[in-house]
Structure formats: structure tokens, C-alpha cells
Amino acid sequence: MKQFLFLLSFFGVLSTISAQELFNAPQPFAAVPTQKQMDWQQMEFYAFIHFSLNTFTNKEWGFGDESPQLFNPSDLDVRQWARVAKEAGMKGIILVAKHHDGFCLWPSAYTERSVKNAPWKNGKGDVVKELAAACKEYGLKLGLYLSPWDRNHADYGKPAYISYFRNQLKELLTNYGEVFEMWFDGANGGDGYYGGANEIRKINTLDYYDWEETYQLIYKIAPKTLVWGIGPSEARWIGNEDGFANETNWSLLRQKDDLAGKVHYSEYTSGHEDGEKWVPGEADVSIRPGWFYHASEDDKVKSLDQMVDIYYKSIGRNATLLLNLPPDKRGLINENDIRRLKEFTATIKADFRTEVLAKTRVTANNYRGNNDKYAPQNAIDGNKNTYWATDDEVKTASIAFEFKKPTAVNRLLLQEYIQLGQRVKAFTVEAKIDGKWKTIASQTTIGYKRILRFDRVVASALRVNITDSKASILLSNIQAFDAAVFVRMPEISRDKNGVVRMESEQGSRIYYTLDGSVPSTKSVLYTTPFRYPKAVKIQAIAIDTLEKRSSAIEIAKYGMSKENWKVVSVSSGDMTNVQRIIDGDPMTDWSFGNETHLLPQEVIIDMGAIMSIKGFSYVPKQQGHHLNLIANYEFFTSLDNVHWSRQSEGEFSNIKNNPIEQIKLFSAVNARYIKFIAKSAIEKGNNLTICEINVIE
């Protein structure tokens, strides 16, 4: 009997302890992620594949009237795509199964506009099926993009199209295995072929598709699929196509306001501190200027500097990174893209090779109930499920790391235990140098992951001070690294008169070549600007004078200088400043006249001599909220400024979200005069802006 009473007492004590620990455990604060969202966030880095009819028509957006017969890659190899992604450390691939022109990369039963009517594999091919198998082989997750907008379908804009759209969703979500993300583009409605109607169809994006019902359909068929984009999505666009989030980035969104049209997309870059829904950000960007492959962009793959910045400004700012790798006409990811991707991967791996906090002595001025379950050591134990936590009432606290000897540091990685909510609003980082504490960073949010870059310091200790938090502090991981000094490439520019200037970071020297050879310290040392008006390919590197490390090679290509160019006439606008569009500086801009001057508007330029040209480019304004972008254009050439021949016309696709240099090619022609006509605008109004007009020689 005594033994029985002892056992009852023993289990009663255990029950009390267990209940007390549960009571003392931090509780969720505000919106928190689902397990699906956690799994998605932990993927961090995955690939985007844009490959379709646009690859073969050299377009960004197909109009919808292109023949399926054009789709005929010579060496399509989706296993190459998967292998490249895997070697880069990516966790998945999202395939654009159908873009805005309506062509399907799978043999859809609901349309003839698909691979079943293409010469590729005699109409028996299925790109989605092949990629699903390749992803499984390489241990990658498969995601799919299905454009809600269809510029080909006759019923687009009518109720019947919604049934078509949902039927295709069912095909994709039932025939190809598990899909980790369903991607819905925000571009919806406008001009198109529409079964031969050739008209403009406008829809209300939030109402037309009945997203609530569409989402319920997806969750019924594929409950593990995260839905991105329009409607009550589980992840959001980061608000730009540059691949970066703001330094302040909440995984929260006022989604009710968003669904009511009260949130501007520029707010997605930071999220909302007071958001009622957990909707984390995904940063999407292409490794090239465009989303689809264009041969003219083979030498315009993003630089290593740009790629590294993208990583730190996306994954390093509480977002995931979706990097586009567009296969070429062969059906292969291009060698130039792979080369840059390998450089990028090697750089990032090297940055995080030397971790320095794991063996430090860790202390904090508060930890929850003085319970080891929430002790500061949990922040460096390598276990993502443990964390340092403060008492409920403690919203400001410090955690310090003492080194055994002075240690070099220039990177800091922090992670909150977001399963219980995102909390930190502000923090600082201090380094103890020569016995004195020095602030080396002051920042705002952390979220799932925050990575700071700063100048190398040699410190005897580091301290992270949470200076503002919405609730008690929960940090699951803190790491510091000593990365090799990253030397940025020099900046090269050439003005209208052919004067070349180069700039580099302080403490670096620039070496360059003009003959196509690879630059080295044996090449010409840049000291002062020089004139080179002829067509040239300039290659340059920067060398850090202290550590003797080299930057990647910067390449700048120029045709003949514009010193003899002049603007002959404009349909409206100030003639005094119009020379800005041919001054060689993409940062200066000029606009056509005010709102009293209706479109179309035109400008005529005299190049000063007869030249053989094979294309032109329009550089739009790229900074600010009102860019006054041109949507549709015409381009003419002439030998005498009297008789004109139209060489190109069309649209600058996706320029609203990706306002980069727009390059248009055509068959080579001799010309002295060029005429550029702006036919329509992206937004309402007629006051359109040009930064630069160039020709392709």
C-alpha cells in the first residue's frame, strides 16, 4: 500500500513539473506559419525555368497567335536542368508550364495549343512529366507556374474560361506527383489574340478568377501545395523583379486589405508589421535581363557582384530566392549562365565556411525562468528546434559571445524561432575591440533568417542587443563567419564623345584590356579617363592592394561613340534637354511633352554618318515611382530623312515590373537617320520618358 501511494505521489510530481514547463513555455504571438510554410521557407533557394514558344520567337510575352510548330528544341535535356540546380545548392525547380500566350508544355486534354501539336518528339513529348522525373532523380521538389492570363484563348475574360483554367490546374496537380508551389502571375488582362478577336480584354484580377474557390480546389487535390501570388496566397511577391527584399522585412501581410485592393505592391518588399496573416516573401529574379532566353543577352548574364548582392538581399533578408535559369533553343541551360552560377555558388559557400561562434562562451542578461531549456547556449548548438528565450515581460535583452582569443569576423547570421511568430523589431551588433565595445551594425527585423555583411573586425567578443521586440525574444540560431574579402568589379562608363572612365572601391587598382585578352596585373593600369570612340570590348578587373585579391572581370561593349549624333526633331517636349537621350548616360532622362500632347509621340535622330545596324535599344527610367514607361513602339530607319522603312514594332513586354534596357533586333540595314515612335504607355497619360536610345551594330 505504501509503495502504491509513493508511485501516485511520484507521478503526481512529474505531472506537476510537466504542466509547469508547458505553462512556462513561450506562447505563439500573432500570426504564425503553417508547417507547409515552414517547409517552404527552409528550402531557401530554388530555380525558375522559363522555356516555351517565346524561346523560339525571341519574345518575353507571346501575343497568343504563334504556331505550336515553332516549339522544336534540338537537344532538350531536363536532367541537365536538374543537375545544374542541384549542384548550385537549390532545393527545387518551378517550371513555367503555361505562359501568357497559352502554349502548354504538357499535352493538355483541354486545348490543341500544346506540345502534342509541336514537332518536338512528334507530338508525343511532355516537358512537365520529364521534369517531374528528373526532380525525383536529383532529390529536388517540383513547382509549377500556370498563367491565369491566356492571350490565345477565345473565352478569356468570360465565365467559360475559368472552367478551362481550373481544368488545367487539375491536370497539373493530379498527373505529375507532389507539387511544392503553385505560382500565379500577377499579369492579367490586356491585348491579345483571343482566338482571332485581336482585341483588348480587361478583367478585375481579384474578382474574375474567384480565387477563394480556386484555392479550395487546389487544397482539395493537393493539400501540400503552397499557393503563391494572387488571391489569399500563402506566400507573396517581394514587390520587384530585382531579387531583393527591404532591410525591414516582415513575414506578415494585411491580406484583407490586399484582397480589397488597398495595398500597393511596393509594400510587399517590407511586408506589414501589423499584418494579420503569415505571408512570407519570395524574391524572384532572372540570371539574365529577360525571363526567356535571348541570344542577344548571352553577354549580359548578371555579374558575380550582382548575384552575391541578390543572395544577401533575399535569403539574407528573410525571403526565399527564386532564380530564373532560362534554357536556350537547344533546350539546355546556357554555358554562360552555368559558369556564372558556379562562380556564385563557390563564393557563397566560401563565405560561410569558417564559423567562429560555436566554441565561444555564451551569456545573456536574461533567459526564460533561468531554465536551461531556454538558455543562451541554445543559439549556437546547431539544433533548429532549440532556442534562447527571454521571460514574457522582457522585450529588450543582450546575448554575448566571448572568444578564447581575438577573432576576425565580417558576417553575422541570425534566426528567430518563427514557429511561434516573428517578433524582433530592432537590434544592434557590437564588437569588443581592444577592450572597448563598438557598434558595428544597427538593423531592424530578423525573421527566419537575417545575414549581415560588415567590414572585418578582430574582436575578443561579440554582442547582439535586441533593442525592440513585439513580444519575448526567441532566437534559434546565431552564427558568425570570417569570409574572404570580396573585391567588387570596377565600374566602366563611356560618354557621348567616347571618353572612358573607370571607378573601383577605395583600396583597389584597376587593370584593363581593349584587345579581347583577359586582364591581369600585367595589363594596362587605369589612372585617368581616356578617349576611345571606336567600337570596343573593354575588360577590367580590380585588385585589392592589401590582400592582393581580384574581382571578377567586368566587360563593357560599345559601338561607335555618339559624338556626331544629334536629335533632329521631336513631336513634343523640350528640345534644349533632349540630347540627354543620346548622351551615353543611362541615368539622365528626358520626357515628351505634357498631357496636352496625345500619343503617339516620336523622335528623329541623325547618327551623323551611314551605319550598318541590326537593332536598337530603349533604356527606360529605372528609379522612382512614376517611370512613365513606353508600352508599344515602332522603329524606322532612313538614309535621307525623307524615305522611311519600318524595321521593328511591338511591345516592351513586362517592362512595368522589369524596367531594364529593351533590346530589339532585326536584319542588318544601312541607315543614317532613325525614328523612334512611342505608341502607348504602361500607365495612363502621355508624358513618356526616355533615358537613352542606342543602336546595335
XYZ file of C-alpha atoms in Angstrom:
697
model
C 0.000 0.000 0.000
C 2.846 2.388 0.885
C 4.531 1.559 -2.448
C 1.301 2.348 -4.301
C 0.955 5.720 -2.541
C 4.605 6.506 -3.325
C 4.051 5.827 -7.029
C 0.960 8.025 -7.064
C 2.949 10.788 -5.393
C 5.866 10.338 -7.843
C 3.684 10.550 -10.948
C 1.847 13.469 -9.425
C 5.147 15.355 -9.097
C 6.060 14.516 -12.721
C 2.658 15.722 -13.869
C 3.092 18.986 -11.959
C 6.580 19.536 -13.434
C 5.324 18.773 -16.946
C 2.397 21.141 -16.574
C 4.659 23.844 -15.167
C 7.100 23.543 -18.115
C 4.187 23.712 -20.537
C 2.826 26.748 -18.717
C 6.234 28.429 -18.797
C 6.820 27.701 -22.488
C 6.566 30.742 -24.779
C 3.195 31.019 -26.451
C 2.613 31.864 -30.146
C 2.491 35.584 -30.826
C 0.222 36.984 -33.571
C 0.192 35.116 -36.901
C 2.464 32.081 -37.202
C 3.485 29.887 -40.166
C 1.861 26.587 -41.012
C 4.056 23.509 -41.340
C 3.714 23.862 -45.106
C 5.051 27.408 -44.918
C 7.907 26.312 -42.653
C 8.924 23.571 -45.089
C 8.780 26.097 -47.932
C 10.843 28.713 -46.070
C 13.535 26.167 -45.272
C 14.025 25.465 -48.969
C 15.510 28.991 -49.237
C 16.839 28.706 -52.811
C 15.233 27.179 -55.904
C 15.163 27.588 -59.676
C 12.692 29.122 -62.116
C 12.527 27.749 -65.669
C 11.040 29.922 -68.444
C 11.028 27.837 -71.621
C 8.273 27.883 -74.243
C 7.310 29.336 -77.627
C 8.834 32.644 -76.515
C 12.227 30.947 -76.543
C 11.841 30.387 -80.277
C 10.145 33.685 -81.181
C 12.625 35.795 -79.181
C 9.812 37.377 -77.159
C 9.158 37.942 -73.484
C 5.382 37.786 -73.857
C 3.816 35.919 -76.759
C 0.750 37.562 -78.269
C -1.115 34.260 -78.490
C -1.061 33.777 -82.266
C 2.287 31.945 -82.512
C 2.218 28.487 -84.087
C 2.913 25.446 -81.860
C 5.065 24.218 -84.749
C 7.770 26.645 -83.614
C 8.430 24.615 -80.467
C 11.191 22.240 -81.508
C 14.241 22.162 -79.202
C 17.124 20.221 -80.702
C 18.630 18.781 -77.501
C 16.101 19.240 -74.704
C 17.539 17.724 -71.533
C 15.600 18.372 -68.337
C 18.099 16.232 -66.426
C 20.679 18.903 -67.226
C 18.359 21.495 -65.663
C 18.002 19.382 -62.528
C 21.723 18.653 -62.330
C 22.622 22.347 -62.614
C 20.097 23.264 -59.926
C 21.287 20.513 -57.591
C 24.955 21.439 -57.975
C 24.078 25.062 -57.168
C 22.534 24.026 -53.866
C 18.954 24.642 -54.969
C 16.160 22.621 -53.389
C 13.617 22.661 -56.219
C 12.541 23.853 -59.673
C 9.424 25.803 -60.654
C 8.567 25.252 -64.333
C 6.516 27.724 -66.359
C 4.063 25.132 -67.657
C 1.971 27.757 -69.476
C 2.861 31.407 -70.034
C 0.580 34.222 -71.174
C 0.490 33.068 -74.822
C -1.398 29.922 -73.755
C 1.045 27.282 -75.062
C 1.164 24.269 -72.722
C 4.312 22.240 -72.065
C 2.160 19.208 -71.329
C -0.400 17.518 -73.648
C -3.447 19.146 -72.084
C -6.749 17.475 -72.927
C -8.455 20.875 -72.983
C -6.576 22.627 -75.801
C -4.750 21.901 -79.031
C -2.239 24.612 -78.181
C 0.338 22.359 -76.560
C 3.347 20.117 -77.134
C 1.068 17.495 -78.670
C 0.910 19.687 -81.785
C 4.612 20.550 -81.859
C 7.239 18.732 -83.956
C 9.258 18.012 -80.814
C 9.145 14.241 -80.261
C 6.495 14.063 -82.984
C 3.905 15.481 -80.624
C 4.460 12.726 -78.044
C 6.526 14.778 -75.605
C 5.626 16.072 -72.150
C 8.090 18.528 -70.587
C 6.282 18.549 -67.232
C 6.419 14.755 -66.972
C 10.092 14.634 -67.875
C 10.993 17.351 -65.369
C 8.977 15.695 -62.606
C 11.024 12.521 -63.139
C 14.300 14.469 -63.235
C 13.468 16.300 -59.994
C 12.732 12.991 -58.306
C 16.027 11.570 -59.577
C 18.043 14.500 -58.207
C 16.150 14.906 -54.947
C 14.514 18.203 -55.913
C 10.965 19.415 -55.362
C 8.774 20.301 -58.356
C 6.807 23.547 -58.566
C 4.587 24.764 -61.410
C 3.612 28.130 -62.911
C 0.261 28.348 -64.689
C -0.512 31.754 -66.143
C -4.046 32.869 -65.251
C -3.930 35.171 -68.295
C -4.214 33.451 -71.668
C -3.778 35.701 -74.719
C -4.752 32.873 -77.049
C -7.967 31.525 -75.564
C -11.163 32.745 -77.203
C -13.076 32.700 -73.905
C -10.595 34.662 -71.825
C -12.480 37.330 -69.871
C -15.684 35.286 -69.990
C -17.031 32.837 -67.338
C -16.256 29.819 -69.542
C -12.509 30.462 -69.286
C -12.493 29.885 -65.517
C -13.608 26.286 -66.058
C -10.809 25.869 -68.602
C -8.256 27.343 -66.217
C -9.346 25.093 -63.356
C -9.382 22.011 -65.543
C -5.755 22.656 -66.423
C -4.963 23.135 -62.742
C -6.461 19.705 -62.051
C -4.307 18.157 -64.771
C -1.111 19.630 -63.362
C -1.878 18.780 -59.744
C -3.012 15.194 -60.330
C -0.758 13.844 -63.094
C 2.770 14.770 -62.033
C 3.189 13.915 -58.375
C 3.610 16.280 -55.458
C 3.894 19.994 -56.309
C 5.551 22.141 -53.632
C 4.450 25.517 -55.027
C 1.764 26.701 -57.451
C 2.768 30.040 -58.989
C 0.172 32.516 -60.293
C 1.478 35.554 -62.178
C 0.018 38.974 -61.485
C -0.067 39.969 -65.182
C -3.713 39.605 -66.179
C -5.750 41.145 -68.954
C -4.817 43.369 -71.879
C -4.419 42.984 -75.605
C -4.191 39.556 -77.172
C -5.110 37.233 -79.991
C -8.064 35.674 -78.146
C -8.996 33.173 -80.822
C -8.629 35.731 -83.591
C -10.521 38.600 -81.960
C -7.295 40.644 -81.680
C -8.625 42.957 -79.012
C -8.080 44.308 -75.515
C -9.840 42.458 -72.702
C -9.731 43.906 -69.222
C -10.688 41.958 -66.116
C -10.775 42.555 -62.374
C -7.943 40.305 -61.253
C -9.257 39.792 -57.721
C -12.862 39.020 -58.740
C -12.726 37.338 -62.139
C -10.969 34.122 -61.121
C -12.946 33.628 -57.865
C -9.695 32.862 -56.098
C -11.309 31.550 -52.910
C -12.970 28.723 -54.821
C -9.870 28.150 -56.970
C -7.707 27.824 -53.849
C -10.134 25.388 -52.249
C -9.912 23.276 -55.406
C -6.121 23.229 -55.123
C -6.118 22.333 -51.436
C -8.623 19.531 -52.003
C -6.469 17.958 -54.725
C -3.025 18.860 -53.366
C -3.101 19.876 -49.679
C 0.723 20.026 -49.502
C 0.952 22.570 -52.330
C 1.752 26.130 -51.266
C -0.009 28.707 -53.410
C 1.870 31.862 -54.385
C 0.671 35.076 -55.965
C -2.804 36.443 -56.479
C -5.660 35.980 -54.020
C -5.404 34.646 -50.445
C -1.921 33.282 -51.103
C 0.408 31.602 -48.635
C 3.490 33.474 -49.881
C 3.838 36.845 -51.548
C 5.751 38.505 -54.373
C 8.560 40.611 -52.942
C 7.363 43.624 -54.975
C 10.114 43.755 -57.617
C 11.914 41.509 -60.106
C 15.368 42.514 -58.867
C 15.584 39.695 -56.341
C 15.730 41.675 -53.112
C 13.674 42.418 -50.017
C 13.985 45.544 -47.918
C 16.177 45.543 -44.820
C 12.955 45.604 -42.834
C 11.016 42.540 -43.949
C 8.059 41.154 -42.037
C 6.600 37.770 -42.965
C 3.215 39.297 -42.206
C 0.712 40.931 -44.538
C -2.543 42.801 -44.148
C -4.089 40.323 -46.531
C -7.654 41.503 -46.015
C -6.601 44.952 -47.213
C -4.576 43.385 -50.006
C -7.579 41.414 -51.277
C -9.611 44.621 -51.146
C -7.068 46.365 -53.396
C -5.839 48.671 -50.628
C -2.187 47.556 -50.646
C 0.294 48.803 -53.263
C 2.718 46.159 -54.476
C 5.672 48.268 -53.309
C 4.607 47.394 -49.738
C 5.354 43.714 -50.399
C 9.077 44.468 -50.206
C 8.778 45.041 -46.439
C 5.544 43.288 -45.514
C 3.440 44.678 -42.674
C 4.407 44.757 -39.024
C 0.710 44.692 -38.129
C -0.301 42.090 -40.719
C -2.950 39.613 -39.602
C -1.781 36.793 -41.911
C 1.540 34.954 -42.226
C 2.505 35.567 -45.874
C 6.312 35.440 -46.274
C 8.120 36.952 -49.250
C 9.644 35.229 -52.259
C 12.240 37.197 -54.231
C 12.197 36.307 -57.924
C 14.891 37.385 -60.377
C 16.409 36.182 -63.640
C 20.089 35.461 -64.087
C 19.719 37.463 -67.345
C 17.903 40.729 -68.088
C 14.906 38.859 -69.531
C 12.925 35.885 -68.266
C 13.121 33.891 -71.502
C 16.344 33.123 -73.346
C 17.564 35.661 -75.916
C 20.871 35.181 -77.730
C 21.454 38.942 -77.540
C 21.730 38.564 -73.754
C 24.478 35.936 -73.778
C 26.958 38.594 -72.668
C 24.503 40.201 -70.244
C 24.336 37.467 -67.603
C 24.267 39.094 -64.181
C 27.714 39.770 -62.775
C 29.110 37.897 -59.807
C 28.782 41.116 -57.785
C 25.088 41.320 -58.623
C 24.492 37.670 -57.835
C 26.174 37.888 -54.437
C 24.214 41.045 -53.590
C 20.987 39.279 -54.582
C 21.725 36.420 -52.190
C 22.368 38.695 -49.218
C 19.359 40.881 -50.037
C 16.919 37.983 -50.421
C 17.809 34.937 -48.325
C 19.793 37.270 -46.098
C 16.709 39.445 -45.572
C 14.071 36.892 -44.556
C 12.939 35.898 -48.066
C 13.366 32.878 -50.293
C 15.219 33.225 -53.605
C 13.697 32.037 -56.887
C 16.419 32.347 -59.540
C 15.434 32.057 -63.197
C 17.659 29.952 -65.481
C 16.131 30.179 -68.987
C 17.060 27.275 -71.310
C 18.121 28.240 -74.839
C 16.734 26.986 -78.165
C 18.564 23.701 -77.710
C 16.620 23.121 -74.522
C 19.730 23.491 -72.355
C 20.731 25.985 -69.695
C 23.342 28.090 -71.448
C 27.039 27.689 -70.690
C 27.373 31.375 -69.731
C 24.643 31.018 -67.117
C 26.174 27.840 -65.701
C 29.611 29.448 -65.482
C 28.251 32.394 -63.503
C 26.138 30.145 -61.309
C 29.204 28.073 -60.391
C 31.162 31.219 -59.502
C 28.279 32.420 -57.371
C 27.837 29.085 -55.596
C 31.552 28.857 -54.821
C 31.594 32.399 -53.420
C 28.624 31.831 -51.114
C 29.985 28.500 -49.879
C 33.326 30.144 -49.126
C 31.631 32.997 -47.245
C 30.095 30.536 -44.770
C 32.955 28.073 -44.482
C 34.556 29.429 -41.297
C 32.064 29.656 -38.412
C 33.506 31.233 -35.245
C 30.824 31.244 -32.515
C 30.349 27.515 -31.915
C 33.102 27.309 -29.261
C 32.574 30.670 -27.583
C 31.401 31.297 -24.027
C 27.787 32.466 -24.308
C 25.942 34.607 -21.798
C 22.699 36.581 -21.754
C 21.292 39.128 -19.328
C 18.017 37.197 -19.252
C 16.753 33.763 -20.167
C 13.348 32.320 -19.502
C 12.895 31.236 -15.893
C 16.634 30.559 -15.708
C 15.653 27.257 -17.311
C 18.378 25.563 -19.364
C 15.710 24.701 -21.928
C 15.816 28.384 -22.947
C 19.470 29.158 -22.161
C 21.627 31.298 -24.492
C 23.758 28.248 -25.420
C 20.782 27.042 -27.485
C 21.535 29.764 -30.047
C 24.807 28.068 -31.020
C 24.001 24.360 -30.559
C 23.202 23.723 -34.234
C 19.695 22.483 -33.403
C 16.961 24.408 -35.207
C 14.368 23.210 -32.685
C 16.024 24.760 -29.623
C 16.245 28.473 -28.871
C 17.273 31.163 -26.446
C 14.144 32.761 -25.000
C 13.519 35.597 -22.555
C 10.813 35.965 -19.948
C 7.449 37.188 -21.245
C 7.905 40.718 -19.937
C 11.452 41.031 -21.338
C 11.430 42.560 -24.818
C 14.940 44.016 -24.784
C 17.925 41.826 -23.988
C 21.522 41.069 -24.906
C 23.358 37.877 -25.767
C 27.173 37.929 -25.778
C 29.835 35.612 -27.198
C 33.330 35.632 -25.726
C 36.174 34.288 -27.882
C 39.173 32.442 -26.448
C 41.375 34.828 -28.420
C 40.761 37.846 -30.704
C 38.926 36.576 -33.791
C 38.233 38.054 -37.235
C 34.542 38.439 -38.136
C 32.684 40.061 -41.051
C 29.390 38.129 -41.335
C 26.614 37.522 -38.820
C 23.642 35.183 -39.304
C 20.591 35.300 -37.027
C 17.362 33.292 -36.982
C 14.222 33.661 -34.919
C 12.171 30.663 -33.837
C 9.393 31.715 -36.187
C 7.147 28.758 -35.378
C 5.966 30.997 -32.532
C 5.886 34.190 -34.584
C 8.170 36.947 -35.859
C 8.950 39.340 -33.022
C 12.170 41.359 -33.278
C 11.705 44.954 -34.459
C 15.246 46.283 -33.952
C 18.680 45.139 -32.880
C 22.310 46.223 -32.796
C 25.567 44.297 -33.001
C 28.655 45.245 -31.012
C 32.242 44.019 -31.210
C 34.709 44.267 -28.339
C 37.888 45.642 -29.894
C 40.938 46.410 -27.769
C 38.790 46.211 -24.674
C 36.108 48.622 -25.878
C 32.651 47.865 -27.259
C 31.993 49.290 -30.735
C 28.660 49.213 -32.574
C 29.195 47.609 -35.989
C 25.561 47.247 -37.129
C 22.108 48.620 -36.360
C 19.210 46.823 -38.023
C 15.504 46.093 -37.778
C 13.821 42.734 -38.459
C 15.269 39.215 -38.336
C 12.563 36.638 -39.139
C 13.506 33.207 -40.486
C 16.997 34.323 -41.461
C 18.950 37.564 -41.440
C 22.546 37.834 -42.634
C 24.658 40.939 -42.101
C 27.788 41.894 -44.018
C 30.200 44.363 -42.466
C 33.859 45.300 -42.610
C 36.119 42.755 -40.944
C 36.772 43.369 -37.250
C 39.121 41.483 -34.945
C 37.187 41.158 -31.696
C 37.534 39.470 -28.331
C 33.735 39.286 -28.058
C 30.503 39.941 -29.964
C 27.215 41.119 -28.518
C 23.752 41.169 -30.066
C 21.354 43.616 -28.422
C 17.652 43.231 -29.120
C 16.522 46.809 -28.639
C 12.844 46.395 -29.564
C 10.594 43.359 -29.831
C 6.849 42.820 -30.131
C 6.976 40.039 -27.535
C 9.531 37.964 -25.636
C 12.647 37.184 -27.666
C 13.166 33.766 -29.280
C 16.399 33.232 -31.253
C 17.136 29.721 -32.523
C 20.438 30.313 -34.284
C 23.277 32.843 -34.238
C 26.424 32.270 -36.271
C 29.373 34.443 -37.239
C 31.851 33.960 -40.064
C 35.105 35.288 -41.397
C 34.594 35.473 -45.158
C 37.354 36.323 -47.599
C 37.378 39.958 -48.717
C 35.051 40.311 -51.707
C 36.523 42.664 -54.283
C 33.881 44.353 -56.380
C 34.293 44.740 -60.105
C 35.210 48.174 -61.420
C 32.507 50.336 -62.962
C 33.057 51.302 -66.601
C 31.304 54.111 -68.464
C 31.772 55.913 -71.767
C 30.196 59.240 -72.648
C 28.866 60.533 -75.949
C 32.323 61.682 -77.029
C 33.932 58.309 -76.385
C 35.663 59.229 -73.112
C 36.055 56.112 -70.949
C 36.012 56.322 -67.153
C 36.536 53.572 -64.583
C 35.935 53.516 -60.844
C 36.620 50.964 -58.124
C 36.360 50.666 -54.358
C 38.871 52.518 -52.253
C 41.998 50.444 -51.818
C 41.783 48.805 -55.256
C 43.636 49.260 -58.536
C 42.096 48.734 -61.975
C 43.762 46.861 -64.834
C 42.137 46.668 -68.275
C 42.439 45.427 -71.850
C 40.957 46.627 -75.144
C 42.130 43.767 -77.384
C 39.891 40.983 -76.071
C 42.535 39.424 -73.828
C 41.862 38.523 -70.199
C 43.035 41.348 -67.893
C 45.632 40.732 -65.173
C 48.132 42.745 -63.157
C 50.314 42.714 -66.287
C 47.637 44.593 -68.243
C 47.319 48.386 -68.510
C 46.850 50.130 -65.157
C 43.975 52.616 -65.259
C 44.970 56.035 -63.938
C 42.936 58.689 -65.775
C 39.996 58.834 -68.244
C 40.911 58.208 -71.886
C 39.177 58.657 -75.236
C 38.261 55.617 -77.361
C 35.445 56.466 -79.809
C 35.657 53.272 -81.886
C 33.733 50.059 -81.297
C 35.424 48.225 -78.454
C 35.142 45.490 -75.847
C 36.660 46.704 -72.578
C 37.564 44.129 -69.935
C 38.739 45.192 -66.488
C 39.472 43.851 -63.015
C 40.015 45.473 -59.640
C 42.817 44.231 -57.387
C 42.706 44.813 -53.640
C 46.090 46.331 -52.824
C 46.187 44.929 -49.292
C 45.118 41.305 -49.779
C 46.003 41.096 -53.498
C 42.615 39.545 -54.267
C 40.990 40.107 -57.664
C 37.452 40.959 -58.593
C 35.553 39.149 -61.308
C 36.012 40.555 -64.836
C 33.814 43.487 -65.778
C 33.017 43.617 -69.505
C 31.667 46.664 -71.333
C 30.879 46.647 -75.056
C 30.438 49.839 -77.077
C 29.790 50.631 -80.708
C 30.947 53.839 -82.355
C 30.586 56.781 -79.998
C 27.666 59.186 -80.344
C 29.770 62.321 -80.690
C 28.277 63.056 -84.144
C 24.710 62.184 -83.176
C 22.067 64.870 -82.823
C 18.323 64.963 -82.341
C 16.718 66.362 -85.485
C 13.151 66.708 -84.262
C 10.660 65.653 -81.595
C 6.877 65.702 -81.739
C 6.749 67.452 -78.349
C 8.946 68.216 -75.376
C 11.882 70.464 -74.590
C 14.467 70.463 -77.409
C 17.023 72.043 -75.071
C 17.361 68.905 -72.944
C 16.518 66.216 -75.498
C 20.227 65.493 -76.037
C 20.032 63.536 -72.785
C 18.644 60.562 -74.722
C 21.914 60.268 -76.689
C 24.454 61.428 -74.090
C 25.630 57.907 -73.245
C 24.448 58.241 -69.638
C 21.543 55.895 -68.778
C 20.845 57.859 -65.598
C 19.770 61.076 -67.357
C 16.232 61.210 -68.722
C 14.007 63.315 -70.941
C 10.262 63.311 -71.463
C 7.902 64.046 -74.278
C 5.531 66.971 -73.760
C 2.813 67.347 -71.179
C -0.645 65.776 -71.076
C -1.978 68.072 -73.816
C 0.157 66.195 -76.361
C -1.547 62.917 -77.248
C 0.143 59.692 -78.271
C 1.804 58.595 -80.459
C 4.957 60.668 -79.953
C 8.162 60.463 -81.992
C 11.812 61.454 -82.022
C 14.152 61.531 -85.065
C 17.930 61.179 -84.625
C 20.729 61.853 -87.120
C 23.668 59.469 -86.455
C 25.981 61.733 -88.498
C 27.038 59.033 -90.974
C 25.677 55.944 -92.681
C 25.995 52.912 -90.415
C 25.071 49.246 -90.664
C 22.749 48.478 -87.758
C 20.881 45.329 -86.773
C 18.775 46.542 -83.895
C 18.114 49.255 -81.339
C 17.531 49.583 -77.624
C 15.367 51.812 -75.469
C 16.636 52.461 -71.945
C 13.694 53.398 -69.707
C 13.790 55.301 -66.464
C 14.521 52.752 -63.736
C 14.288 54.631 -60.445
C 11.333 56.295 -58.780
C 7.613 55.585 -58.542
C 6.486 57.324 -61.743
C 8.690 55.938 -64.509
C 6.429 56.995 -67.421
C 7.243 53.813 -69.337
C 6.565 53.154 -73.011
C 4.489 50.033 -73.729
C 4.301 49.818 -77.535
C 6.670 51.219 -80.141
C 7.672 51.481 -83.804
C 11.214 51.916 -85.103
C 12.119 53.258 -88.581
C 15.364 53.875 -90.466
C 16.224 56.221 -93.339
C 19.182 57.273 -95.471
C 17.863 60.766 -96.215
C 15.306 61.699 -93.517
C 12.619 61.568 -96.206
C 12.058 57.943 -97.144
C 11.499 55.685 -94.128
C 11.428 51.923 -93.641
C 9.904 50.309 -90.596
C 12.341 47.803 -89.081
C 10.552 46.804 -85.894
C 7.294 47.238 -83.986
C 5.673 45.634 -80.977
C 5.537 45.793 -77.199
C 8.065 46.124 -74.435
C 6.782 43.105 -72.514
C 6.940 43.061 -68.723
C 8.667 46.467 -68.667
C 6.422 47.569 -65.791
C 7.909 45.002 -63.405
C 11.331 44.806 -65.050
C 12.261 48.271 -66.389
C 15.558 47.274 -67.977
C 17.128 48.132 -71.342
C 14.772 46.872 -74.053
C 16.704 45.340 -76.969
C 15.037 44.715 -80.335
C 16.886 43.060 -83.224
C 16.184 42.977 -86.960
C 18.015 42.155 -90.192
C 21.048 44.371 -90.810
C 20.299 47.581 -92.696
C 22.233 50.712 -93.699
C 20.903 53.887 -92.124
C 21.840 57.397 -91.157
C 18.579 58.502 -89.549
C 16.462 56.626 -87.028
C 12.911 57.362 -85.900
C 11.562 56.053 -82.619
C 7.802 56.231 -82.046
C 6.158 55.747 -78.643
C 2.676 54.422 -79.420
C 1.259 53.710 -75.965
C 2.077 53.919 -72.266
C 2.120 51.393 -69.450
C 0.119 53.705 -67.206
C -2.439 56.335 -68.065
C -1.056 59.531 -69.527
C 1.072 60.726 -72.409
C 4.130 62.094 -70.651
C 6.539 59.293 -71.578
C 10.225 59.181 -70.598
C 13.401 58.050 -72.384
C 16.822 57.705 -70.753
C 18.765 56.527 -73.796
C 18.294 55.381 -77.393
C 21.052 53.108 -78.739
C 21.616 51.149 -81.925
C 23.043 47.644 -82.240
C 25.838 47.464 -84.803
